[in-house]
Amino acid sequence: MHSPPHPHGGAPNGGAPHQARSVVRHRDAVTELLAPLLAEGKTESLPLRDALGRGLAQDLAAPLSLPPFANSQMDGFAINSADLPDGGAELRVVDPVPAGATPAALDRGCAAPIMTGAVIPSGADAVVPVERAAPDRFPAPGVRSTVWLPATAAGTFVRAAGSDIAGGERALAAGTFLGPAQLGLLAALGIGEVTVHRTLTVLLATTGDEVVEPGRPLPAGKIYDSNGTLLESAMRQAGLTVVRTAISSDRPEELRALLRSHIGAVDLIVTTGGVSKGAYEVVRQAMDGQPAEFVHVAMQPGGPQGIGQFEGVPFLGFPGNPVSCLVSFEMFLRPVLSDMFGSPTRRVSLPARLAHGLTSPEHKHQVRRGSFRSDGTVRLEGGDSSHLMHALAGSNALVHVPVGVSALAEGDEVEVWML
């Protein structure tokens, strides 16, 4: 069994916190909670085509240099720069050098037509683009001719061997998110398979007697469950494997049995709802006797949070309001997984200017929903309430107002995370 996280401002299993925990401190606690998963070192080797979106499990050194040989950056004439004085010179044209060929050495006073990517012949140290030549075209095959070329410095339009990366250098660091550019680099280095972190499996449990699965009749006093779909979609988009349970009732014994039925098959348990201080907080009750704590984070929305273990499996309890649970995922779980496993990729963070003013509780980190525009401004969508799903659906960014700020004016700069 993994050891429980150290307390960071909250009392175990539902006790009143001494003070609100900062966002950074709670993120550190989540990192500590999940660290044993990284220490287990569960990896798999995949062909490059199957590794898109995964996190690299180990440092990779370049097995060869890129480029592996000096080659031409342009279609032109390979020359020795010493043959071209300041006023240029007429040189004899020799056999061309196509890409992929092994060229003969270049004699002094000669110019070899060369294609982009072709090997620079021994004796040549520069390339003159064909459009700078006179005549500005290659001679017909088999025709003996000369060409006038202007003075050209050594190294011009030559891609030196190893100018991108030298053999033996670190090509990618462990924890790198493998996107198209990273996989393209590995392919260029001749690497066909890559070792990545195994995808984590998350058990997602939605709780509440008041919620009903979408598509079913809605009795009076009930609401449809949006949290399950919202979080499952966010988690799957982040590359996690999600096991989603049926909605659990507000009976703690039922939730405990539900969670226990998945022990051994999942890496992490995430619940929504039942983490506040009310009389029917089922997650708090179900965690009785487990090494878990329920704390208040100085964040709006998403203040109430649960963290710890259930039967040795890492556990995170997110609030029940839909915006609160998504903000909790974006603020705590997604960035920690990115830092530890390289996947998912971190949200793009940009500065933006407010299209209008706002107010914020000074002692909390407020996260608002907004629309970031091409002119660099961001307009808030809806208010600060945590139930405004329509406003969330109309947003493309999270807007951050840090602790210590109570008001911002139109034109003030804020940090936004692009969704």
Short mmCIF file of C-alpha atoms in Angstrom, two decimals:
data_model
loop_
_atom_site.label_atom_id
_atom_site.label_comp_id
_atom_site.label_asym_id
_atom_site.label_seq_id
_atom_site.Cartn_x
_atom_site.Cartn_y
_atom_site.Cartn_z
CA MET A 1 0.00 0.00 0.00
CA HIS A 2 1.28 3.46 -0.87
CA SER A 3 1.83 5.84 2.03
CA PRO A 4 -0.83 8.59 2.30
CA PRO A 5 0.00 12.16 1.34
CA HIS A 6 1.30 14.42 4.06
CA PRO A 7 -1.30 16.88 5.37
CA HIS A 8 -1.00 20.32 3.82
CA GLY A 9 -3.39 22.44 5.80
CA GLY A 10 -6.32 20.01 6.16
CA ALA A 11 -7.35 17.55 8.85
CA PRO A 12 -7.67 13.84 7.97
CA ASN A 13 -11.04 12.40 7.03
CA GLY A 14 -13.25 15.39 7.26
CA GLY A 15 -11.81 17.41 10.12
CA ALA A 16 -11.98 21.16 9.80
CA PRO A 17 -8.93 22.62 8.03
CA HIS A 18 -6.80 25.05 9.98
CA GLN A 19 -6.78 27.39 6.98
CA ALA A 20 -7.44 27.28 3.27
CA ARG A 21 -4.76 25.50 1.30
CA SER A 22 -3.17 27.36 -1.60
CA VAL A 23 -3.60 26.14 -5.16
CA VAL A 24 0.14 25.49 -5.45
CA ARG A 25 0.22 23.56 -2.19
CA HIS A 26 -2.68 21.35 -3.21
CA ARG A 27 -1.10 20.68 -6.59
CA ASP A 28 2.05 19.63 -4.75
CA ALA A 29 -0.06 17.27 -2.64
CA VAL A 30 -1.51 15.71 -5.80
CA THR A 31 2.02 15.29 -7.16
CA GLU A 32 3.05 13.54 -3.96
CA LEU A 33 -0.02 11.32 -4.10
CA LEU A 34 0.68 10.17 -7.65
CA ALA A 35 4.49 9.91 -7.35
CA PRO A 36 4.36 6.14 -6.58
CA LEU A 37 2.70 5.58 -9.97
CA LEU A 38 5.75 7.09 -11.64
CA ALA A 39 8.09 5.12 -9.39
CA GLU A 40 6.44 1.88 -10.50
CA GLY A 41 7.86 2.62 -13.93
CA LYS A 42 5.15 0.89 -15.96
CA THR A 43 6.08 1.37 -19.61
CA GLU A 44 5.50 -0.12 -23.03
CA SER A 45 7.29 0.01 -26.38
CA LEU A 46 5.25 1.24 -29.32
CA PRO A 47 5.85 1.84 -33.02
CA LEU A 48 6.07 5.56 -33.75
CA ARG A 49 2.68 5.57 -35.45
CA ASP A 50 1.04 4.40 -32.22
CA ALA A 51 2.95 6.70 -29.85
CA LEU A 52 1.24 9.99 -30.74
CA GLY A 53 0.11 11.82 -27.62
CA ARG A 54 2.07 9.63 -25.21
CA GLY A 55 4.81 10.61 -22.76
CA LEU A 56 8.41 9.49 -23.34
CA ALA A 57 9.55 7.20 -20.53
CA GLN A 58 13.32 7.65 -20.81
CA ASP A 59 15.93 9.98 -22.26
CA LEU A 60 16.75 9.26 -25.88
CA ALA A 61 20.20 9.92 -27.36
CA ALA A 62 20.64 10.53 -31.07
CA PRO A 63 22.11 7.36 -32.65
CA LEU A 64 23.46 9.46 -35.53
CA SER A 65 23.97 13.09 -36.47
CA LEU A 66 21.39 15.18 -38.29
CA PRO A 67 22.08 15.80 -41.03
CA PRO A 68 24.32 12.72 -41.23
CA PHE A 69 26.43 14.38 -43.96
CA ALA A 70 26.98 17.87 -45.33
CA ASN A 71 24.32 18.54 -47.96
CA SER A 72 23.00 21.26 -50.21
CA GLN A 73 20.31 23.60 -48.97
CA MET A 74 19.43 24.68 -52.52
CA ASP A 75 19.33 23.55 -56.12
CA GLY A 76 22.51 25.12 -57.46
CA PHE A 77 26.20 24.61 -58.17
CA ALA A 78 28.61 23.05 -55.66
CA ILE A 79 31.88 25.00 -55.80
CA ASN A 80 35.12 25.73 -53.98
CA SER A 81 34.80 29.30 -52.71
CA ALA A 82 38.50 29.93 -53.44
CA ASP A 83 37.69 29.62 -57.18
CA LEU A 84 35.38 32.66 -57.07
CA PRO A 85 37.13 36.02 -56.58
CA ASP A 86 35.23 39.18 -55.74
CA GLY A 87 34.19 39.72 -59.33
CA GLY A 88 33.04 36.15 -59.87
CA ALA A 89 34.45 33.69 -62.38
CA GLU A 90 33.67 31.29 -65.20
CA LEU A 91 33.86 27.65 -64.08
CA ARG A 92 33.67 24.39 -66.01
CA VAL A 93 30.48 22.41 -65.37
CA VAL A 94 31.01 18.76 -64.42
CA ASP A 95 28.65 15.84 -63.76
CA PRO A 96 25.57 16.68 -61.63
CA VAL A 97 25.01 15.44 -58.06
CA PRO A 98 21.46 14.15 -57.53
CA ALA A 99 20.07 13.53 -54.05
CA GLY A 100 21.00 10.09 -52.75
CA ALA A 101 24.13 9.73 -54.91
CA THR A 102 27.75 9.45 -53.76
CA PRO A 103 29.55 12.18 -55.72
CA ALA A 104 33.08 12.22 -57.09
CA ALA A 105 35.51 14.74 -55.63
CA LEU A 106 35.25 18.21 -57.13
CA ASP A 107 38.32 19.44 -58.98
CA ARG A 108 39.46 23.04 -58.67
CA GLY A 109 37.97 25.40 -61.25
CA CYS A 110 34.84 23.24 -61.61
CA ALA A 111 31.20 23.56 -60.60
CA ALA A 112 28.88 20.57 -60.07
CA PRO A 113 25.11 21.00 -60.52
CA ILE A 114 23.64 19.80 -57.20
CA MET A 115 20.13 19.13 -55.99
CA THR A 116 18.64 20.06 -52.63
CA GLY A 117 19.65 17.48 -50.02
CA ALA A 118 22.44 15.99 -52.09
CA VAL A 119 25.87 15.25 -50.57
CA ILE A 120 28.40 18.08 -50.87
CA PRO A 121 31.31 16.66 -52.91
CA SER A 122 34.77 16.49 -51.39
CA GLY A 123 36.61 19.63 -52.47
CA ALA A 124 33.46 21.80 -52.44
CA ASP A 125 32.62 24.15 -49.55
CA ALA A 126 29.66 26.21 -50.81
CA VAL A 127 26.62 26.19 -53.07
CA VAL A 128 25.58 28.95 -55.47
CA PRO A 129 21.80 28.94 -56.19
CA VAL A 130 21.09 28.28 -59.86
CA GLU A 131 19.16 31.54 -60.19
CA ARG A 132 22.37 33.48 -59.41
CA ALA A 133 24.28 31.78 -62.24
CA ALA A 134 24.69 32.90 -65.84
CA PRO A 135 23.03 31.23 -67.59
CA ASP A 136 20.49 30.71 -64.73
CA ARG A 137 19.74 27.12 -65.56
CA PHE A 138 21.44 23.73 -65.52
CA PRO A 139 23.04 22.55 -68.79
CA ALA A 140 21.44 19.65 -70.64
CA PRO A 141 22.83 16.21 -69.67
CA GLY A 142 26.00 15.32 -71.54
CA VAL A 143 26.61 18.87 -72.78
CA ARG A 144 30.05 20.26 -71.90
CA SER A 145 29.69 23.87 -70.84
CA THR A 146 30.81 26.61 -68.49
CA VAL A 147 28.89 28.81 -66.07
CA TRP A 148 29.59 32.22 -64.59
CA LEU A 149 29.10 32.37 -60.81
CA PRO A 150 29.41 35.30 -58.37
CA ALA A 151 31.79 35.38 -55.41
CA THR A 152 30.42 33.15 -52.63
CA ALA A 153 31.67 32.65 -49.08
CA ALA A 154 32.56 29.20 -47.75
CA GLY A 155 29.62 27.51 -46.04
CA THR A 156 26.95 29.33 -48.09
CA PHE A 157 23.82 27.17 -48.49
CA VAL A 158 25.58 24.13 -47.00
CA ARG A 159 23.89 22.19 -44.21
CA ALA A 160 26.80 20.98 -42.12
CA ALA A 161 26.79 17.44 -40.73
CA GLY A 162 25.36 17.51 -37.20
CA SER A 163 24.15 21.10 -37.54
CA ASP A 164 20.73 20.02 -36.24
CA ILE A 165 21.91 17.50 -33.64
CA ALA A 166 25.18 15.61 -33.18
CA GLY A 167 25.25 11.87 -32.67
CA GLY A 168 25.25 11.00 -28.96
CA GLU A 169 23.47 14.18 -27.87
CA ARG A 170 20.18 13.93 -26.01
CA ALA A 171 17.46 14.09 -28.63
CA LEU A 172 14.46 14.08 -26.27
CA ALA A 173 14.20 14.09 -22.49
CA ALA A 174 12.14 11.67 -20.45
CA GLY A 175 8.68 13.07 -19.91
CA THR A 176 8.50 14.73 -23.33
CA PHE A 177 5.03 14.83 -24.88
CA LEU A 178 5.24 13.03 -28.21
CA GLY A 179 3.56 15.19 -30.82
CA PRO A 180 4.10 15.16 -34.60
CA ALA A 181 7.36 17.15 -34.39
CA GLN A 182 8.88 14.87 -31.75
CA LEU A 183 7.88 11.70 -33.62
CA GLY A 184 9.23 13.21 -36.83
CA LEU A 185 12.60 13.77 -35.14
CA LEU A 186 12.72 10.15 -33.97
CA ALA A 187 11.88 8.96 -37.48
CA ALA A 188 14.66 11.15 -38.91
CA LEU A 189 17.06 9.49 -36.46
CA GLY A 190 16.01 6.05 -37.67
CA ILE A 191 14.23 5.11 -34.45
CA GLY A 192 11.24 2.88 -35.20
CA GLU A 193 9.98 2.14 -31.69
CA VAL A 194 9.83 4.25 -28.55
CA THR A 195 9.31 3.45 -24.87
CA VAL A 196 6.44 5.41 -23.35
CA HIS A 197 4.65 5.55 -20.03
CA ARG A 198 1.71 3.19 -19.88
CA THR A 199 -1.64 4.92 -20.08
CA LEU A 200 -3.18 5.39 -16.64
CA THR A 201 -6.61 3.93 -15.95
CA VAL A 202 -8.95 6.13 -13.92
CA LEU A 203 -12.12 5.04 -12.17
CA LEU A 204 -14.66 7.88 -12.42
CA ALA A 205 -17.56 7.73 -9.99
CA THR A 206 -20.39 10.27 -9.97
CA THR A 207 -22.47 10.45 -6.81
CA GLY A 208 -25.82 11.83 -5.76
CA ASP A 209 -29.43 10.73 -5.28
CA GLU A 210 -30.47 13.87 -7.12
CA VAL A 211 -28.81 13.08 -10.46
CA VAL A 212 -30.18 11.06 -13.35
CA GLU A 213 -28.41 9.62 -16.41
CA PRO A 214 -29.05 11.67 -19.58
CA GLY A 215 -31.68 10.15 -21.87
CA ARG A 216 -33.91 8.94 -19.06
CA PRO A 217 -37.12 10.57 -17.76
CA LEU A 218 -36.43 13.40 -15.28
CA PRO A 219 -38.49 13.15 -12.08
CA ALA A 220 -39.38 16.28 -10.13
CA GLY A 221 -36.51 17.60 -8.04
CA LYS A 222 -33.86 15.73 -10.03
CA ILE A 223 -31.19 16.96 -12.45
CA TYR A 224 -29.34 15.28 -15.26
CA ASP A 225 -25.76 14.21 -14.58
CA SER A 226 -23.34 16.35 -16.60
CA ASN A 227 -20.26 15.66 -14.47
CA GLY A 228 -19.74 12.13 -15.74
CA THR A 229 -19.77 13.13 -19.39
CA LEU A 230 -17.82 16.34 -18.71
CA LEU A 231 -14.98 14.69 -16.79
CA GLU A 232 -14.84 11.50 -18.85
CA SER A 233 -14.48 13.59 -22.00
CA ALA A 234 -11.78 15.77 -20.44
CA MET A 235 -9.88 12.72 -19.17
CA ARG A 236 -10.10 10.82 -22.45
CA GLN A 237 -9.01 13.94 -24.32
CA ALA A 238 -6.02 14.03 -21.96
CA GLY A 239 -5.08 10.48 -22.94
CA LEU A 240 -6.40 8.63 -19.88
CA THR A 241 -8.28 5.35 -19.97
CA VAL A 242 -11.55 5.96 -18.12
CA VAL A 243 -13.68 3.35 -16.36
CA ARG A 244 -16.96 5.09 -15.63
CA THR A 245 -19.34 3.69 -13.03
CA ALA A 246 -23.07 4.05 -12.84
CA ILE A 247 -24.25 6.95 -10.68
CA SER A 248 -23.79 6.01 -7.04
CA SER A 249 -26.47 6.79 -4.48
CA ASP A 250 -25.89 8.83 -1.33
CA ARG A 251 -25.45 5.63 0.70
CA PRO A 252 -21.80 5.36 1.73
CA GLU A 253 -21.86 1.55 1.94
CA GLU A 254 -23.00 1.39 -1.69
CA LEU A 255 -20.20 3.72 -2.82
CA ARG A 256 -17.60 1.73 -0.85
CA ALA A 257 -18.75 -1.52 -2.47
CA LEU A 258 -18.67 0.12 -5.89
CA LEU A 259 -15.11 1.38 -5.44
CA ARG A 260 -13.89 -1.92 -3.96
CA SER A 261 -15.20 -3.82 -6.98
CA HIS A 262 -12.60 -2.03 -9.15
CA ILE A 263 -9.57 -2.34 -6.86
CA GLY A 264 -6.66 -3.92 -8.71
CA ALA A 265 -7.93 -2.80 -12.13
CA VAL A 266 -7.40 0.97 -11.87
CA ASP A 267 -4.53 3.31 -11.07
CA LEU A 268 -6.55 6.22 -9.71
CA ILE A 269 -10.02 6.89 -8.32
CA VAL A 270 -11.76 10.20 -9.02
CA THR A 271 -15.17 11.00 -7.57
CA THR A 272 -17.44 13.99 -8.07
CA GLY A 273 -19.70 15.39 -5.38
CA GLY A 274 -19.98 14.57 -1.71
CA VAL A 275 -16.84 16.34 -0.48
CA SER A 276 -18.25 19.41 1.29
CA LYS A 277 -19.31 19.75 4.93
CA GLY A 278 -23.01 19.04 4.50
CA ALA A 279 -24.96 16.31 6.27
CA TYR A 280 -25.12 13.96 3.28
CA GLU A 281 -21.59 14.13 1.87
CA VAL A 282 -21.36 10.53 0.74
CA VAL A 283 -17.73 10.53 -0.40
CA ARG A 284 -16.55 11.85 2.95
CA GLN A 285 -18.59 9.18 4.70
CA ALA A 286 -17.41 6.40 2.38
CA MET A 287 -13.79 7.34 3.09
CA ASP A 288 -14.20 6.86 6.84
CA GLY A 289 -11.21 4.86 8.08
CA GLN A 290 -9.23 5.43 4.85
CA PRO A 291 -6.05 7.56 4.71
CA ALA A 292 -7.87 10.46 3.06
CA GLU A 293 -8.43 14.09 3.96
CA PHE A 294 -10.95 16.71 2.92
CA VAL A 295 -9.64 20.23 2.66
CA HIS A 296 -10.63 23.64 1.43
CA VAL A 297 -8.46 25.14 -1.30
CA ALA A 298 -8.34 28.91 -1.72
CA MET A 299 -9.85 28.68 -5.19
CA GLN A 300 -13.15 29.71 -6.75
CA PRO A 301 -14.79 27.57 -8.03
CA GLY A 302 -13.57 24.24 -6.69
CA GLY A 303 -12.75 25.01 -3.06
CA PRO A 304 -13.72 21.68 -1.44
CA GLN A 305 -11.30 18.88 -2.37
CA GLY A 306 -10.68 15.31 -1.26
CA ILE A 307 -7.30 13.61 -1.50
CA GLY A 308 -5.74 10.40 -0.22
CA GLN A 309 -6.18 6.70 -0.83
CA PHE A 310 -8.96 4.15 -0.91
CA GLU A 311 -7.74 0.61 -0.24
CA GLY A 312 -4.25 1.65 -1.37
CA VAL A 313 -5.39 3.30 -4.64
CA PRO A 314 -4.79 7.07 -5.02
CA PHE A 315 -8.04 8.98 -4.61
CA LEU A 316 -9.11 12.49 -5.62
CA GLY A 317 -12.53 13.86 -4.71
CA PHE A 318 -13.74 16.76 -6.83
CA PRO A 319 -16.74 18.98 -6.00
CA GLY A 320 -20.16 18.20 -7.45
CA ASN A 321 -20.90 21.41 -9.34
CA PRO A 322 -19.95 20.81 -12.99
CA VAL A 323 -17.72 23.84 -13.52
CA SER A 324 -16.01 23.15 -10.19
CA CYS A 325 -15.16 19.57 -11.12
CA LEU A 326 -13.75 20.55 -14.53
CA VAL A 327 -11.69 23.40 -13.04
CA SER A 328 -10.39 20.95 -10.42
CA PHE A 329 -9.25 18.57 -13.16
CA GLU A 330 -7.58 21.39 -15.13
CA MET A 331 -5.89 22.94 -12.09
CA PHE A 332 -4.71 19.82 -10.29
CA LEU A 333 -4.81 16.51 -12.16
CA ARG A 334 -4.02 17.51 -15.75
CA PRO A 335 -0.87 19.59 -14.99
CA VAL A 336 0.48 16.99 -12.55
CA LEU A 337 0.09 14.20 -15.11
CA SER A 338 1.79 16.41 -17.68
CA ASP A 339 4.75 17.13 -15.41
CA MET A 340 5.16 13.52 -14.29
CA PHE A 341 4.37 11.48 -17.38
CA GLY A 342 4.66 13.93 -20.27
CA SER A 343 1.05 13.33 -21.25
CA PRO A 344 -1.25 15.16 -21.60
CA THR A 345 0.42 18.25 -22.94
CA ARG A 346 0.10 21.32 -20.74
CA ARG A 347 -2.51 23.92 -21.59
CA VAL A 348 -1.16 26.83 -23.62
CA SER A 349 -0.84 29.86 -21.33
CA LEU A 350 -1.17 33.32 -22.85
CA PRO A 351 -1.39 36.90 -21.59
CA ALA A 352 -4.63 38.64 -22.47
CA ARG A 353 -6.23 42.03 -21.91
CA LEU A 354 -9.62 42.12 -20.24
CA ALA A 355 -12.44 43.33 -22.47
CA HIS A 356 -14.17 44.60 -19.33
CA GLY A 357 -13.55 44.85 -15.61
CA LEU A 358 -14.11 42.17 -12.99
CA THR A 359 -14.13 41.65 -9.23
CA SER A 360 -12.65 38.69 -7.38
CA PRO A 361 -12.47 37.49 -3.76
CA GLU A 362 -9.07 38.77 -2.66
CA HIS A 363 -8.18 35.68 -0.61
CA LYS A 364 -8.92 33.19 -3.42
CA HIS A 365 -7.49 32.24 -6.79
CA GLN A 366 -10.46 32.80 -9.06
CA VAL A 367 -10.85 30.88 -12.31
CA ARG A 368 -13.37 32.39 -14.74
CA ARG A 369 -14.51 31.19 -18.13
CA GLY A 370 -13.86 33.40 -21.11
CA SER A 371 -13.59 33.83 -24.86
CA PHE A 372 -10.09 34.71 -26.05
CA ARG A 373 -10.14 36.73 -29.27
CA SER A 374 -7.67 37.23 -32.08
CA ASP A 375 -6.99 40.82 -30.96
CA GLY A 376 -5.53 39.54 -27.67
CA THR A 377 -8.53 40.41 -25.51
CA VAL A 378 -10.62 38.07 -23.42
CA ARG A 379 -14.31 38.50 -22.58
CA LEU A 380 -15.75 36.68 -19.58
CA GLU A 381 -18.60 34.28 -20.23
CA GLY A 382 -21.27 34.16 -17.54
CA GLY A 383 -20.70 34.93 -13.88
CA ASP A 384 -18.54 33.24 -11.28
CA SER A 385 -21.12 30.62 -10.27
CA SER A 386 -20.05 26.99 -10.61
CA HIS A 387 -23.25 25.71 -12.26
CA LEU A 388 -23.11 27.80 -15.45
CA MET A 389 -22.64 25.06 -18.05
CA HIS A 390 -23.91 27.17 -20.95
CA ALA A 391 -21.24 29.78 -20.22
CA LEU A 392 -18.60 27.04 -20.02
CA ALA A 393 -19.68 25.60 -23.37
CA GLY A 394 -19.33 29.06 -24.92
CA SER A 395 -15.78 29.54 -23.64
CA ASN A 396 -12.41 28.69 -25.10
CA ALA A 397 -10.21 29.73 -22.18
CA LEU A 398 -9.85 29.73 -18.41
CA VAL A 399 -9.10 33.19 -17.01
CA HIS A 400 -6.91 33.32 -13.89
CA VAL A 401 -7.21 35.98 -11.21
CA PRO A 402 -4.58 35.29 -8.53
CA VAL A 403 -4.84 35.59 -4.77
CA GLY A 404 -4.43 39.18 -3.61
CA VAL A 405 -6.38 40.73 -6.48
CA SER A 406 -9.87 42.02 -5.71
CA ALA A 407 -10.62 43.99 -8.89
CA LEU A 408 -9.28 44.44 -12.41
CA ALA A 409 -10.23 47.07 -14.95
CA GLU A 410 -10.83 46.91 -18.68
CA GLY A 411 -7.47 46.56 -20.43
CA ASP A 412 -5.70 44.98 -17.45
CA GLU A 413 -3.60 41.93 -18.26
CA VAL A 414 -4.56 38.42 -17.07
CA GLU A 415 -3.27 34.91 -17.69
CA VAL A 416 -5.49 32.64 -19.76
CA TRP A 417 -5.25 28.89 -20.38
CA MET A 418 -6.55 27.88 -23.79
CA LEU A 419 -9.04 25.01 -23.67
#
